[in-house]
mmCIF file of C-alpha atoms and ligand atoms in Angstrom:
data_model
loop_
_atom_site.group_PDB
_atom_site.id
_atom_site.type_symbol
_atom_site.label_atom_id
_atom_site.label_comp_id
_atom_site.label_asym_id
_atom_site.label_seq_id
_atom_site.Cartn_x
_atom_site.Cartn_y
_atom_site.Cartn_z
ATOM 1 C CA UNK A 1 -60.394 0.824 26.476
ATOM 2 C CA UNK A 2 -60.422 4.130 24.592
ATOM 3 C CA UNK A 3 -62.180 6.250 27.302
ATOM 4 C CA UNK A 4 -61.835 6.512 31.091
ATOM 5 C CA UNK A 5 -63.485 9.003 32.899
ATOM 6 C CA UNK A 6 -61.786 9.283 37.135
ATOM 7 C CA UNK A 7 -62.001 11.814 39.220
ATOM 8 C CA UNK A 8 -60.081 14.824 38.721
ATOM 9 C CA UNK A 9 -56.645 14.278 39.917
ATOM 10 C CA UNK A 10 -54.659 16.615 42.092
ATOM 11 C CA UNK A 11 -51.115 16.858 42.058
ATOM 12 C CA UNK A 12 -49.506 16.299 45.768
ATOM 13 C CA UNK A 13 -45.652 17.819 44.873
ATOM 14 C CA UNK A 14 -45.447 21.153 42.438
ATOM 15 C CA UNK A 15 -43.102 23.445 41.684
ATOM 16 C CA UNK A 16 -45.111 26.997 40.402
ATOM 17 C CA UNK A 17 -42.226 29.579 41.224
ATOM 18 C CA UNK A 18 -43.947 32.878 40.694
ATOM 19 C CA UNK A 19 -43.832 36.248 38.748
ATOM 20 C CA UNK A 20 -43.897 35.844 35.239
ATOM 21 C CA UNK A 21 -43.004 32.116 35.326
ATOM 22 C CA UNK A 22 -46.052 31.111 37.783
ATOM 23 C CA UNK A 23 -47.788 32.822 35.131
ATOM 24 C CA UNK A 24 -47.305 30.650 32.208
ATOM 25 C CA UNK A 25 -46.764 27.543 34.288
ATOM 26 C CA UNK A 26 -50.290 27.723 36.533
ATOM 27 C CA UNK A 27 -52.806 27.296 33.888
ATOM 28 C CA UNK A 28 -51.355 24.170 32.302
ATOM 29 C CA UNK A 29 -51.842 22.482 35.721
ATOM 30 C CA UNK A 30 -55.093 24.170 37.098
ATOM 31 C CA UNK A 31 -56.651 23.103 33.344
ATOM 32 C CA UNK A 32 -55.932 19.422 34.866
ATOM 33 C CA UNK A 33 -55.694 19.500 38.060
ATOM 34 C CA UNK A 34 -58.043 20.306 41.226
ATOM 35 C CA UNK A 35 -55.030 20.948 44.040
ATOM 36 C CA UNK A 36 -51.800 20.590 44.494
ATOM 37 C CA UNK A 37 -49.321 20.620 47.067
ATOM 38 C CA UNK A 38 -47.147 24.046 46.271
ATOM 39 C CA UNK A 39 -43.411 23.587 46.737
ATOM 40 C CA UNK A 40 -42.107 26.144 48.800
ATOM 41 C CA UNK A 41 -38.338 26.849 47.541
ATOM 42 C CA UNK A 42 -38.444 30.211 45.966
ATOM 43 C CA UNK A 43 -36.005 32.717 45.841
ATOM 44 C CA UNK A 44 -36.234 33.691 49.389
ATOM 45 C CA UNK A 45 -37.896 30.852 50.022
ATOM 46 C CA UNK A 46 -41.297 30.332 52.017
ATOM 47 C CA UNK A 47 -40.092 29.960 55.835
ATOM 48 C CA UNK A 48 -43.051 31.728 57.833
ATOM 49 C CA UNK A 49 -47.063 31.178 57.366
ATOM 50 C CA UNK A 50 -47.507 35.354 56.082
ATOM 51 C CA UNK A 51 -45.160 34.696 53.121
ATOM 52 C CA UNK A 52 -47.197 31.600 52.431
ATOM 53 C CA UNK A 53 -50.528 33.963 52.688
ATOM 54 C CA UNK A 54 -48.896 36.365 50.365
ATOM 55 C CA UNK A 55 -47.346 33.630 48.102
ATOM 56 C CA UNK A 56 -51.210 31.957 48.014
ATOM 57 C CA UNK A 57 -52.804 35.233 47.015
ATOM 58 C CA UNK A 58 -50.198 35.973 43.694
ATOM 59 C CA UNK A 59 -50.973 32.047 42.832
ATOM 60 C CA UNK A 60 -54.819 33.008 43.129
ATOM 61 C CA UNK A 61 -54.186 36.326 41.218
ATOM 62 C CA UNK A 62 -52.496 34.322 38.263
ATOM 63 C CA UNK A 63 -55.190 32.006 37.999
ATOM 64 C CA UNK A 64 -57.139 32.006 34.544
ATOM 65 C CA UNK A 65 -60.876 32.863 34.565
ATOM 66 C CA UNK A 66 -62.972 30.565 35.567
ATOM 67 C CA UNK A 67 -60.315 27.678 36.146
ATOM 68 C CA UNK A 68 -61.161 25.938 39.721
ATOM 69 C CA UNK A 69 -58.124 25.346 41.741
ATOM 70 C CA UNK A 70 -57.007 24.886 45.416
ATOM 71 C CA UNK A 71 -52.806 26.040 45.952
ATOM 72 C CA UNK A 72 -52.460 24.006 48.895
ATOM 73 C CA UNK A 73 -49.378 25.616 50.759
ATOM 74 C CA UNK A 74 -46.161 23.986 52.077
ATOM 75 C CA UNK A 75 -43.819 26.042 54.284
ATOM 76 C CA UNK A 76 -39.861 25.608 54.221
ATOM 77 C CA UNK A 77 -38.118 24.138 57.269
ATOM 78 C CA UNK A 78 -35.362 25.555 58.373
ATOM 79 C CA UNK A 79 -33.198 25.112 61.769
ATOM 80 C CA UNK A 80 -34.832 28.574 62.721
ATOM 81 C CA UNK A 81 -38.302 27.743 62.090
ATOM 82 C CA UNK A 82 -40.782 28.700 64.628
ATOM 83 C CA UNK A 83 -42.992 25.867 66.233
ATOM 84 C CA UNK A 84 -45.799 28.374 66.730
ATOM 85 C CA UNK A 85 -46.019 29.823 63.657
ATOM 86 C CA UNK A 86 -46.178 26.569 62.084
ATOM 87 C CA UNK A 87 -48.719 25.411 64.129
ATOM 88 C CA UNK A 88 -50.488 28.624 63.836
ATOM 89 C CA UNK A 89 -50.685 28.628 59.909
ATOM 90 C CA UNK A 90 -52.145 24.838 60.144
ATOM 91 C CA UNK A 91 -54.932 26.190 62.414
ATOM 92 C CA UNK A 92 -55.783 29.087 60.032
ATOM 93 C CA UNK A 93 -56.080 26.100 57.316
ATOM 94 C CA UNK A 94 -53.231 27.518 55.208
ATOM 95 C CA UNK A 95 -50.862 25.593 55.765
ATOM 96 C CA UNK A 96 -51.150 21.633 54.353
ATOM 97 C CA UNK A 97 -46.998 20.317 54.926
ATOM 98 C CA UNK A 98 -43.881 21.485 56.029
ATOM 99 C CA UNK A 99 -40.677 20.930 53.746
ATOM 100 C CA UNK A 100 -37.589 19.083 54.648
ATOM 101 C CA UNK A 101 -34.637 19.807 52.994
ATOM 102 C CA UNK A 102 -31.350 18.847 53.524
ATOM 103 C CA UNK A 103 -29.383 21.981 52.878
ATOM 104 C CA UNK A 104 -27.981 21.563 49.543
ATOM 105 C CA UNK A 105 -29.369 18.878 48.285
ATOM 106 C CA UNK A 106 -31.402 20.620 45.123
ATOM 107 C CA UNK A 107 -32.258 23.954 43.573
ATOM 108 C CA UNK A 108 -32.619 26.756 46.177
ATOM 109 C CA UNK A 109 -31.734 24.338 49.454
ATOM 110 C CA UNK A 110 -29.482 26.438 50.842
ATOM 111 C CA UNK A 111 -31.279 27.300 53.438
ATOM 112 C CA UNK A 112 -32.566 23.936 54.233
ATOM 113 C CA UNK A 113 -32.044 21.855 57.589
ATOM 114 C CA UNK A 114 -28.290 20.991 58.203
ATOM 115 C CA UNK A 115 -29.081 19.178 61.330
ATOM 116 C CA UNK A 116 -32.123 17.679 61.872
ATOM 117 C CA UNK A 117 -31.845 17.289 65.435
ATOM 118 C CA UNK A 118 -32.215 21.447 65.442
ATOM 119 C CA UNK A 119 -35.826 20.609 64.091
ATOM 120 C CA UNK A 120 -37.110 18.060 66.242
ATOM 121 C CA UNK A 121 -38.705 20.511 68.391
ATOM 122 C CA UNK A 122 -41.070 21.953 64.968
ATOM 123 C CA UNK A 123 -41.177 17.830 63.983
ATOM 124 C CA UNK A 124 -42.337 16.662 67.363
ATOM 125 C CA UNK A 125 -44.926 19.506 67.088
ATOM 126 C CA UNK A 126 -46.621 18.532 63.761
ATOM 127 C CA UNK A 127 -47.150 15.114 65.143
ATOM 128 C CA UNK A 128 -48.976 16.367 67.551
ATOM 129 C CA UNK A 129 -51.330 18.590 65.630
ATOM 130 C CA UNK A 130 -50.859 15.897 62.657
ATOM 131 C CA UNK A 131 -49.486 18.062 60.228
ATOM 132 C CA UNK A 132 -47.217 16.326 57.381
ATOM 133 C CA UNK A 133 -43.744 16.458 56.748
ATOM 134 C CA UNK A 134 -42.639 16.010 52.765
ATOM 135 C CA UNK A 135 -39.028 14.794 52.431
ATOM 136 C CA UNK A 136 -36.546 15.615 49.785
ATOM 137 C CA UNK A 137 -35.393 12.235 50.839
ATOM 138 C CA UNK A 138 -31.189 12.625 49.599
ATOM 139 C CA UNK A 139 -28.146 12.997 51.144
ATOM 140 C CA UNK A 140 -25.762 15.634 50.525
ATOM 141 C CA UNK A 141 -22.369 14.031 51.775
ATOM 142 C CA UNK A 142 -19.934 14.758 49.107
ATOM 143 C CA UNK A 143 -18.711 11.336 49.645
ATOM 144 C CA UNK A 144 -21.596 9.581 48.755
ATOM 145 C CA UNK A 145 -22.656 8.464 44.859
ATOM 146 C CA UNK A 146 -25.247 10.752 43.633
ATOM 147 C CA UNK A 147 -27.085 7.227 42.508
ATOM 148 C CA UNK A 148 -27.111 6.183 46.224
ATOM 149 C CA UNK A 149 -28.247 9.121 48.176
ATOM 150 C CA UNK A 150 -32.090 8.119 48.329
ATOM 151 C CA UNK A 151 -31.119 4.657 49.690
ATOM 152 C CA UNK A 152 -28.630 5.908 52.306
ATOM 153 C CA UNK A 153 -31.051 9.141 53.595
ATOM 154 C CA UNK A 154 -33.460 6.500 54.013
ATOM 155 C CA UNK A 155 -31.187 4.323 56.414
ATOM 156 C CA UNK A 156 -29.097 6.985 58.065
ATOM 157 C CA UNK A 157 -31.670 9.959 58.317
ATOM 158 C CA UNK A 158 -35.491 8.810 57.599
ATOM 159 C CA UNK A 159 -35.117 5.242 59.738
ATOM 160 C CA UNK A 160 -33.723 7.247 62.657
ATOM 161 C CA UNK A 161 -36.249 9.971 62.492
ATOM 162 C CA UNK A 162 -39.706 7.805 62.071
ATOM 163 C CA UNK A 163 -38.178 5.466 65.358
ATOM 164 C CA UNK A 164 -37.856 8.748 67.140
ATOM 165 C CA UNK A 165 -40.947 10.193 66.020
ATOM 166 C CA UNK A 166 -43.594 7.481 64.830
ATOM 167 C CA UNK A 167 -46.362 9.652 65.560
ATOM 168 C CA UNK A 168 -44.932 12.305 62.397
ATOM 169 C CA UNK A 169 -46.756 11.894 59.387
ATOM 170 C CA UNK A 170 -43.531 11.673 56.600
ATOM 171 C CA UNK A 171 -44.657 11.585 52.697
ATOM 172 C CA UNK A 172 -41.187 10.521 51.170
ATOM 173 C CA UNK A 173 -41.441 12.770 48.143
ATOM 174 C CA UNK A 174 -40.532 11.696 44.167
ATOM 175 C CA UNK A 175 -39.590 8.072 45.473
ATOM 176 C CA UNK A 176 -37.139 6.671 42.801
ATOM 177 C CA UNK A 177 -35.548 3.576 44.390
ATOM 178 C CA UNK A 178 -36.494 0.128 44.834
ATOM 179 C CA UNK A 179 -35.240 0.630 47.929
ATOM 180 C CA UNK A 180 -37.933 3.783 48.339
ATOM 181 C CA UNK A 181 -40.455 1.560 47.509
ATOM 182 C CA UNK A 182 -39.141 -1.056 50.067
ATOM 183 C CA UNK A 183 -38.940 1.272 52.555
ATOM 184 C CA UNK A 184 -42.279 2.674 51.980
ATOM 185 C CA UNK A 185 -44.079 -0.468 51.974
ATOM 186 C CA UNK A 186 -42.490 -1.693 55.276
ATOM 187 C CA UNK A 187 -44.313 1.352 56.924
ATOM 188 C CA UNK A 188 -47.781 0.332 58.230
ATOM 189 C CA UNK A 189 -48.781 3.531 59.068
ATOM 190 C CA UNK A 190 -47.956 7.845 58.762
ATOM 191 C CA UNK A 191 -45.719 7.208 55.936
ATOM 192 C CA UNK A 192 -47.089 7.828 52.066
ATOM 193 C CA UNK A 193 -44.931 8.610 48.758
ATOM 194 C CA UNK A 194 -45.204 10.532 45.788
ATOM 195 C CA UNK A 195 -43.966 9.241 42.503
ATOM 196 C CA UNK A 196 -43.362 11.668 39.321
ATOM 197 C CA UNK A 197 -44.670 10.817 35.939
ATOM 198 C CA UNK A 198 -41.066 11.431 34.590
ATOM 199 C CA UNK A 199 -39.519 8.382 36.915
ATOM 200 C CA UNK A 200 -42.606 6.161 35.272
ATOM 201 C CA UNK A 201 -41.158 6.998 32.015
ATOM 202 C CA UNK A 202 -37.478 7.277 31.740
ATOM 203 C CA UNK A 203 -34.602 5.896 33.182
ATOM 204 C CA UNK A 204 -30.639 7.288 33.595
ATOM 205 C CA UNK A 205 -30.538 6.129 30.248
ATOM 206 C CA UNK A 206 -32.416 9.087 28.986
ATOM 207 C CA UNK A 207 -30.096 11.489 30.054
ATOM 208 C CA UNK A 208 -26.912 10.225 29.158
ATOM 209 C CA UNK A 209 -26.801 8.168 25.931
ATOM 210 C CA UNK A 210 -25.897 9.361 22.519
ATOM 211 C CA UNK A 211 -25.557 12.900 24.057
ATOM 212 C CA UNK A 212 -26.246 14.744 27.649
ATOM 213 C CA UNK A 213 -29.551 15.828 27.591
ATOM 214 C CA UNK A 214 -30.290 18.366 30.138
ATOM 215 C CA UNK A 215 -33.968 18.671 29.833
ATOM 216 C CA UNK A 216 -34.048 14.818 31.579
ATOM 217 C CA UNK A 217 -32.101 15.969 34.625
ATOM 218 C CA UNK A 218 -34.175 16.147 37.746
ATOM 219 C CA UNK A 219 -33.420 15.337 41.435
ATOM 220 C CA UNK A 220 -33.403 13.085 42.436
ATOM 221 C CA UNK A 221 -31.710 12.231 39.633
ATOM 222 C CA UNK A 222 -33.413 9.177 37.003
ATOM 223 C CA UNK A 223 -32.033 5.656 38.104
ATOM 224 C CA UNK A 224 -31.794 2.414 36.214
ATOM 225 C CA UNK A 225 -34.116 0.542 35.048
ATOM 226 C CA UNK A 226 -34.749 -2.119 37.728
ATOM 227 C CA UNK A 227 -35.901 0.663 39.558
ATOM 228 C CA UNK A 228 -38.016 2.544 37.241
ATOM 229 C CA UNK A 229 -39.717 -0.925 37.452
ATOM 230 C CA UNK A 230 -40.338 -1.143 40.926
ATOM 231 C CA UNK A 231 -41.763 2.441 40.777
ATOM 232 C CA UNK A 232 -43.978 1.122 38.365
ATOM 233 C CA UNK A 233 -45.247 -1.483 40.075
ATOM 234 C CA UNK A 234 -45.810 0.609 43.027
ATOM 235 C CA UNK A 235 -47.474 3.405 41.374
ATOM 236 C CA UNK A 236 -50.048 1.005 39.437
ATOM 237 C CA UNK A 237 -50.377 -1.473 42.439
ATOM 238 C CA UNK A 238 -53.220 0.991 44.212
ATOM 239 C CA UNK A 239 -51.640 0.590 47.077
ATOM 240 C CA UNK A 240 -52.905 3.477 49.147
ATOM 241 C CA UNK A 241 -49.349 4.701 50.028
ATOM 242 C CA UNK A 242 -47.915 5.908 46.644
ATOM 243 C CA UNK A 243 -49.908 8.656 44.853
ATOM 244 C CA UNK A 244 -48.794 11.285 42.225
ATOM 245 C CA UNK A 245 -46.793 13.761 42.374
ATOM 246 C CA UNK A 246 -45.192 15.487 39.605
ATOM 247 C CA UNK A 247 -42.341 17.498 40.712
ATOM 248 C CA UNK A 248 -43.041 19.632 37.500
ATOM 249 C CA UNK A 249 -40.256 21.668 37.581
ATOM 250 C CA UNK A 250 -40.227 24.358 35.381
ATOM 251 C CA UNK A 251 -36.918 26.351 34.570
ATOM 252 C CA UNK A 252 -35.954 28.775 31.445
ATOM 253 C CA UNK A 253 -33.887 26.789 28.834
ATOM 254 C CA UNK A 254 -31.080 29.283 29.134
ATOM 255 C CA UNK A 255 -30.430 27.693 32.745
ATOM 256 C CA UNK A 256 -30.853 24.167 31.344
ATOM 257 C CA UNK A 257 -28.854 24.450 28.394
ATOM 258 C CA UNK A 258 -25.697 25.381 30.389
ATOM 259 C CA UNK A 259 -22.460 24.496 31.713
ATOM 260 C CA UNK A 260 -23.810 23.611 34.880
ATOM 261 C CA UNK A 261 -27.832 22.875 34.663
ATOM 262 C CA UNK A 262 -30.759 23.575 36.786
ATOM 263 C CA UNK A 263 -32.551 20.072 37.912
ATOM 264 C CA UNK A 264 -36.004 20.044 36.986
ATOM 265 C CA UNK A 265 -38.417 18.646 34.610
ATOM 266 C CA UNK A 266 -41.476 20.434 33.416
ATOM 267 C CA UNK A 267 -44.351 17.788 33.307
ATOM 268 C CA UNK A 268 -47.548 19.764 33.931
ATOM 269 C CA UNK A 269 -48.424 20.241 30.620
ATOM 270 C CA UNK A 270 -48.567 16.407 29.160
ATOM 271 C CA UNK A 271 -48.538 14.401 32.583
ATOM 272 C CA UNK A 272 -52.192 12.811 32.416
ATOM 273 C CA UNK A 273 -51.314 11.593 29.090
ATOM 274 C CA UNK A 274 -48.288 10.117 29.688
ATOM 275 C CA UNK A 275 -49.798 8.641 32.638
ATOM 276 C CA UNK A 276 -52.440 7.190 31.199
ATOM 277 C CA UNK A 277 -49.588 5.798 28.488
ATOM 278 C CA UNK A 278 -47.937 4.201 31.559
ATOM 279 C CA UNK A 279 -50.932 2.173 33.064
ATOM 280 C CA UNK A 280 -52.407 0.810 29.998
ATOM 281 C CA UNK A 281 -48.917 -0.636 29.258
ATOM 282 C CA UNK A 282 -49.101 -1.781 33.041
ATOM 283 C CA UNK A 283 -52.707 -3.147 32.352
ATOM 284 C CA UNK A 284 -53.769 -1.422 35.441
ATOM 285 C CA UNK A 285 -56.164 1.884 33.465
ATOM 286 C CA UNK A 286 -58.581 0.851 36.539
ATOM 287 C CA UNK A 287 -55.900 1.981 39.045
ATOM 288 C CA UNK A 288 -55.060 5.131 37.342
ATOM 289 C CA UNK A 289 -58.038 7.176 39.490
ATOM 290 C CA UNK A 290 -56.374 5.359 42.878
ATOM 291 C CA UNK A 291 -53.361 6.938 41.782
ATOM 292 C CA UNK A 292 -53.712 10.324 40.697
ATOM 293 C CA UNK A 293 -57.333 11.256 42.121
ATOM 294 C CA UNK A 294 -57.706 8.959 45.661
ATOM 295 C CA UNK A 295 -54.772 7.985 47.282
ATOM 296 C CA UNK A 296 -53.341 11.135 47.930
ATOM 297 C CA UNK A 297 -56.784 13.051 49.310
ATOM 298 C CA UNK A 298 -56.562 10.286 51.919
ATOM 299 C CA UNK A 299 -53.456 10.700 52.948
ATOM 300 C CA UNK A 300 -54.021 14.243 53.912
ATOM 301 C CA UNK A 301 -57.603 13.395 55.280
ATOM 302 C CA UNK A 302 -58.962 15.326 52.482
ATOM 303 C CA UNK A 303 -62.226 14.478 50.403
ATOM 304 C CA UNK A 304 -61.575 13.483 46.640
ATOM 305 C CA UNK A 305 -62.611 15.757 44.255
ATOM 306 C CA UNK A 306 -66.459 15.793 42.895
ATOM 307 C CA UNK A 307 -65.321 17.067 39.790
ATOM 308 C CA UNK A 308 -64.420 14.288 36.815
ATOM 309 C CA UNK A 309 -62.091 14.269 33.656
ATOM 310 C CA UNK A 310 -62.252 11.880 31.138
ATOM 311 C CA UNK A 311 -58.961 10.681 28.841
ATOM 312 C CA UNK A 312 -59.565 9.381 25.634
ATOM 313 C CA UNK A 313 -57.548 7.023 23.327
ATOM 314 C CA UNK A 314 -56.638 8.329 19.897
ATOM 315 C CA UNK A 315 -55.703 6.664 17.247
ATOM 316 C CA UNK A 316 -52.517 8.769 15.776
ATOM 317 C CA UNK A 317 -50.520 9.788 18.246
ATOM 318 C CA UNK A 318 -50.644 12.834 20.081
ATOM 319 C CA UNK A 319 -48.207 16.093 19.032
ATOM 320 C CA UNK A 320 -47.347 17.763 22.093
ATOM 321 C CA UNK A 321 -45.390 21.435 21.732
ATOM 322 C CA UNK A 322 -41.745 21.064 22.637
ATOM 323 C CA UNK A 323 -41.430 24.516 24.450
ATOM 324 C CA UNK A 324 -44.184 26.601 26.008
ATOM 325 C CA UNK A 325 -44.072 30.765 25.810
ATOM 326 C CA UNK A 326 -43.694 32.160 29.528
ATOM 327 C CA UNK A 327 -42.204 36.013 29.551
ATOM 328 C CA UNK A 328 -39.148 34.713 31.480
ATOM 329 C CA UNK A 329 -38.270 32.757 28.398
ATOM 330 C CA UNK A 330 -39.137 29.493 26.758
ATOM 331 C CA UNK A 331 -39.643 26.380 28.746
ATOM 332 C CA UNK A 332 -38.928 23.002 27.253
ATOM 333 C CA UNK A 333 -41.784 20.453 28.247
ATOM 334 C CA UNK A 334 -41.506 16.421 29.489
ATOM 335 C CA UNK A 335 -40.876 14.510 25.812
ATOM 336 C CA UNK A 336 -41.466 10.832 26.851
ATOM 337 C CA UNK A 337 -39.905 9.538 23.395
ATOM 338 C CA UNK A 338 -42.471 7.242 22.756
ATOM 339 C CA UNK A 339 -45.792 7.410 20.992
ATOM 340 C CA UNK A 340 -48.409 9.038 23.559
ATOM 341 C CA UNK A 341 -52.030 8.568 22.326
ATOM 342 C CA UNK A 342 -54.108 9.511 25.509
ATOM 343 C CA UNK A 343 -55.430 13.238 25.847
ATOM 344 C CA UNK A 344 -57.888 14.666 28.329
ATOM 345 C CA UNK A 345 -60.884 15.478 26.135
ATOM 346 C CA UNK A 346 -62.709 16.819 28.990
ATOM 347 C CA UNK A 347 -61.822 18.522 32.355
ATOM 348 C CA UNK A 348 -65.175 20.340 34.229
HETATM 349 O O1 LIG B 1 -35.488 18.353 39.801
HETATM 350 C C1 LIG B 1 -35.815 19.052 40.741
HETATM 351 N N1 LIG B 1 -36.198 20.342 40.575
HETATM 352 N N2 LIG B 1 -35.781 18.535 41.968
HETATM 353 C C2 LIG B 1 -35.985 19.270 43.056
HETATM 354 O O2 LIG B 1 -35.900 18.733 44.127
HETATM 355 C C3 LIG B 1 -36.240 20.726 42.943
HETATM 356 C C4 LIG B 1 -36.780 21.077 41.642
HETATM 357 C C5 LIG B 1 -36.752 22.571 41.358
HETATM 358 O O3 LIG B 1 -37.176 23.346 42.200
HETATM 359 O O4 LIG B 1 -36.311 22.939 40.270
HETATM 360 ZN ZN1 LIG B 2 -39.700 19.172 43.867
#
């Protein structure tokens, strides 16, 4: 196949920041992309439905002429969130999720949930109105292996939670475990997952041989192999739970390229390609549209977009820019170190 035409996609997990940086992130994903699900953790973060208002207007504001493209808003929990204005920014159609965080557990979490029994009362009230929750699904316990934290948030916090609250709809975000996966597919019902194009692509590997390479570290962080597998598998299996998210994760190279490095991968630019690199190795090009463009629309009980893109197959490889420009600084972009040969010839 050297053509595929799907519906355009929409990206369920982004990070956009703002200022100058949402700037000369935004058009590289609203060239591709339809929606996406806005991360909330900015510096303060997004905690009340007005910020998320204000926060939506500056994404609108930054949008290029004549690009089409829905920010669909996320608020951040924390253990003083309010139940009412939570429910009240889901009324007014502004707010599509709420963010869990465990406090700590990734870049600006600080102000995340240290308890989650303090949040029950904001959980218990999204199931009833149906609104989702999306998990950072880690642990922060110093004592436990930064390699296991997804598997042991999933039996000591996640388990606990969906048993005391079935009725919450829970989208277990960047899934990078077999275990995830697992624990995903055991769920018959209100559970989904987003998987990253970057955990298709590389495993711990990437980071850590012949050299640390900072511009591979993400959290959670890149596992081994037999998991990047079973991500695989999931992610091309069009089963209606997993769909993409990208957890592009843009941050200046002066805070990579340091002692002590930002997570965060910045994917918007080349993910289509590198996903459509990913399920032609997989054989499964005619799950790609289940994957990026359906899936994740009904999850959220949202329509898929009308709009279509179509990726084409070239024959020499595709030569993507290692950095992109933003006024903050430069930004390194996702290299998959392998040949990519797919590019999106046309986006309407
Ligand atoms: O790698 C990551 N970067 N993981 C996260 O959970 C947060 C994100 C960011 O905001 O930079
Ligand atoms: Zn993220």
């Amino acid at each position: 196949m050297t053509q595929l035409t799907i519906r355009k996609p929409d990206d369920w997990h982004l990070h956009l920041r703002d200022g100058a940086m949402l700037k000369g992130v935004l058009p590289h994903t609203s060239t591709h992309f339809a929606r996406a699900i806005v991360m909330p953790n900015l510096v303060p973060p997004i905690v009340a439905a007005a910020q998320a208002e204000a926060y939506r207007g500056r994404i609108m504001a930054a949008l290029p002429e004549g690009h089409n493209f829905v920010p669909l808003m996320t608020l951040y929990l924390t253990e003083e969130t309010d139940p009412d204005d939570v429910e009240a920014g889901f009324r007014d159609r502004l707010v599509t999720a709420v963010k869990l965080y465990p406090a700590g557990a990734t870049t600006n979490s600080q102000s995340g949930v240290h308890d989650i029994a303090k949040v029950y009362p904001v959980l218990e009230r999204m199931a009833a109105i149906g609104l989702p929750l999306c998990v950072h699904g880690e642990v922060t316990d110093p004592a436990i292996d930064i390699f296991d934290r997804e598997a042991v948030f999933i039996e000591t916090v996640l388990e606990p939670l969906r048993r005391r609250i079935p009725e919450l709809r829970v989208v277990m975000e960047h899934v990078t475990t077999r275990e995830g996966v697992a624990y995903v597919r055991s769920q018959e019902r209100n559970m989904g997952a987003t998987i990253t194009t970057h955990h298709l692509m590389i495993n711990r590997n990437a980071i850590l041989v012949g050299g640390i390479r900072p511009h591979y570290y993400c959290l959670p962080v890149a596992k081994r192999e037999e998991h990047r597998l079973a991500l695989r598998e999931a992610a091309t299996s069009g089963d209606r739970r997993f769909f993409l998210g990208t957890d592009s994760a843009p941050h200046v190279d002066q805070l990579k390229e340091s002692d002590c490095g930002c997570a965060g991968i910045f994917t918007a630019f080349n993910t289509l390609s590198c996903l459509a690199h990913v399920f032609e190795q997989e054989r499964a090009l005619d799950r790609l549209e289940a994957f990026a463009s359906l899936n994740g629309p009904a999850f959220y009980g949202l329509p898929p977009n009308e709009e279509h893109i179509t990726l084409e197959r070239l024959i020499e490889p595709v030569i993507f820019p290692k950095k992109i420009r933003t006024a903050d600084g430069p930004v390194t972009t996702f290299d998959p170190m392998v040949p990519i040969h797919w590019i999106v010839s046309v986006a309407s």
